[in-house]
C-alpha cells in the first residue's frame, strides 16, 4: 500500500509535502501517529473487555473526526479483515491482515495483523492537540 492508494480510498487528503508513491511501513508493535498511540494487547496488563463488533468499511472509519481545526485520523482496511469497537478508550481493533491509519500531516502508518488498543495521547497538561 502506498500513500496515494490510501488517500484514494478515503475522504482525507495528505498534505503536499508527503511523497504519494512512498510505501507505507507496517509495524508489529507499539507505535504513534500524531496524538494516537497504538498498543498491542500483549503489552497491556489488563486489556479492555471490548469485543470488536463493527467491520471497517473500505473507505475507512474516522477515529478522530478532525473538527475545529484538528486533523482527522482514519482507520482503513480491506473488506473482511478488520473489526473495531469503541469503549472507554478510543478503539479496540482486531485485524487479520495489515490495516492503516491515515493523517493529513503524517501520512500513513500500517498496523500488522493482531489485536490493538488505540488511545489518544495525553500529557500532564491535558490532551495533545494534533
Short mmCIF file of C-alpha atoms in Angstrom, two decimals:
data_model
loop_
_atom_site.label_atom_id
_atom_site.label_comp_id
_atom_site.label_asym_id
_atom_site.label_seq_id
_atom_site.Cartn_x
_atom_site.Cartn_y
_atom_site.Cartn_z
CA UNK A 1 0.00 0.00 0.00
CA UNK A 2 1.29 3.46 -0.79
CA UNK A 3 0.03 6.86 0.32
CA UNK A 4 -1.72 7.62 -2.99
CA UNK A 5 -3.76 4.40 -2.74
CA UNK A 6 -4.72 5.18 0.85
CA UNK A 7 -5.78 8.74 0.00
CA UNK A 8 -7.87 7.46 -2.94
CA UNK A 9 -9.82 5.14 -0.62
CA UNK A 10 -10.75 7.80 1.92
CA UNK A 11 -12.19 11.29 2.05
CA UNK A 12 -8.91 12.55 3.56
CA UNK A 13 -6.05 14.05 1.58
CA UNK A 14 -2.44 14.16 2.72
CA UNK A 15 -0.50 17.42 2.65
CA UNK A 16 1.63 18.22 -0.39
CA UNK A 17 4.98 17.69 1.37
CA UNK A 18 4.34 13.94 1.62
CA UNK A 19 5.52 11.63 -1.16
CA UNK A 20 2.41 9.96 -2.62
CA UNK A 21 4.27 6.95 -4.04
CA UNK A 22 6.01 6.08 -0.77
CA UNK A 23 5.23 2.63 0.60
CA UNK A 24 3.56 2.72 3.99
CA UNK A 25 5.51 0.68 6.56
CA UNK A 26 3.61 -1.95 8.55
CA UNK A 27 4.64 -2.08 12.21
CA UNK A 28 4.11 -5.07 14.51
CA UNK A 29 4.46 -3.27 17.81
CA UNK A 30 3.87 -0.09 19.75
CA UNK A 31 3.52 2.96 17.52
CA UNK A 32 2.21 6.51 17.48
CA UNK A 33 0.74 8.75 14.83
CA UNK A 34 0.12 12.35 15.82
CA UNK A 35 -1.89 12.16 19.02
CA UNK A 36 -2.82 8.46 18.64
CA UNK A 37 -0.99 5.64 20.39
CA UNK A 38 -1.42 2.09 19.01
CA UNK A 39 -0.72 -0.52 21.71
CA UNK A 40 -0.53 -4.29 21.12
CA UNK A 41 -2.78 -6.21 23.52
CA UNK A 42 0.28 -8.27 24.53
CA UNK A 43 1.72 -5.14 26.19
CA UNK A 44 -1.35 -4.43 28.33
CA UNK A 45 -1.53 -5.54 31.96
CA UNK A 46 -5.31 -5.52 31.88
CA UNK A 47 -6.70 -5.35 28.34
CA UNK A 48 -10.21 -3.96 27.90
CA UNK A 49 -13.13 -6.38 27.55
CA UNK A 50 -14.37 -4.61 24.41
CA UNK A 51 -15.26 -7.00 21.61
CA UNK A 52 -14.67 -5.53 18.15
CA UNK A 53 -18.17 -5.69 16.67
CA UNK A 54 -18.12 -3.41 13.61
CA UNK A 55 -16.37 -4.04 10.33
CA UNK A 56 -14.13 -1.30 8.97
CA UNK A 57 -15.54 -0.34 5.56
CA UNK A 58 -13.18 0.10 2.55
CA UNK A 59 -13.44 3.91 2.77
CA UNK A 60 -12.30 3.80 6.40
CA UNK A 61 -13.53 4.89 9.80
CA UNK A 62 -12.78 8.31 11.25
CA UNK A 63 -11.39 7.51 14.70
CA UNK A 64 -10.90 11.25 15.21
CA UNK A 65 -13.10 13.45 13.05
CA UNK A 66 -10.72 16.40 12.81
CA UNK A 67 -13.25 19.06 13.76
CA UNK A 68 -12.49 22.63 14.84
CA UNK A 69 -9.14 22.85 13.08
CA UNK A 70 -7.87 19.44 14.23
CA UNK A 71 -6.67 16.71 11.91
CA UNK A 72 -8.65 13.54 11.23
CA UNK A 73 -7.27 10.07 11.86
CA UNK A 74 -8.81 7.44 9.59
CA UNK A 75 -8.55 3.67 10.07
CA UNK A 76 -8.55 1.92 6.67
CA UNK A 77 -8.78 -1.81 5.93
CA UNK A 78 -9.53 -4.18 3.09
CA UNK A 79 -13.02 -5.74 3.28
CA UNK A 80 -13.39 -8.51 5.83
CA UNK A 81 -10.00 -8.14 7.58
CA UNK A 82 -10.71 -5.71 10.43
CA UNK A 83 -13.29 -5.23 13.14
CA UNK A 84 -13.34 -2.42 15.68
CA UNK A 85 -15.27 -1.14 18.69
CA UNK A 86 -15.24 1.83 20.97
CA UNK A 87 -15.34 1.81 24.74
CA UNK A 88 -13.51 3.62 27.50
CA UNK A 89 -10.61 4.06 25.06
CA UNK A 90 -10.78 5.37 21.53
CA UNK A 91 -10.90 1.95 19.85
CA UNK A 92 -10.13 -1.74 20.09
CA UNK A 93 -9.07 -3.14 16.73
CA UNK A 94 -8.71 -6.77 15.66
CA UNK A 95 -7.30 -7.42 12.19
CA UNK A 96 -6.21 -10.49 10.23
CA UNK A 97 -4.13 -8.51 7.70
CA UNK A 98 -2.43 -5.11 7.76
CA UNK A 99 -4.63 -2.06 8.29
CA UNK A 100 -3.64 1.58 8.00
CA UNK A 101 -4.03 4.89 9.78
CA UNK A 102 -4.15 7.99 7.58
CA UNK A 103 -3.41 11.50 8.84
CA UNK A 104 -3.10 14.59 6.60
CA UNK A 105 0.23 15.80 8.10
CA UNK A 106 1.87 12.48 8.96
CA UNK A 107 0.70 10.39 6.03
CA UNK A 108 0.09 6.69 6.61
CA UNK A 109 1.22 4.09 9.06
CA UNK A 110 0.48 0.37 8.87
CA UNK A 111 -0.62 -1.90 11.71
CA UNK A 112 0.27 -5.60 11.42
CA UNK A 113 -2.32 -8.32 11.99
CA UNK A 114 -3.28 -8.68 15.64
CA UNK A 115 -5.34 -7.11 18.40
CA UNK A 116 -4.71 -3.49 19.32
CA UNK A 117 -5.82 -0.76 21.68
CA UNK A 118 -5.85 2.72 20.16
CA UNK A 119 -5.76 5.62 22.61
CA UNK A 120 -5.37 9.35 22.38
CA UNK A 121 -2.11 10.64 23.71
CA UNK A 122 -2.27 12.71 26.90
CA UNK A 123 0.26 14.97 28.58
CA UNK A 124 0.37 16.32 32.11
CA UNK A 125 -1.34 19.46 30.81
CA UNK A 126 -4.10 17.57 29.02
CA UNK A 127 -4.87 16.21 25.59
CA UNK A 128 -2.23 16.64 22.90
CA UNK A 129 -3.66 18.85 20.17
CA UNK A 130 -2.95 17.45 16.73
#
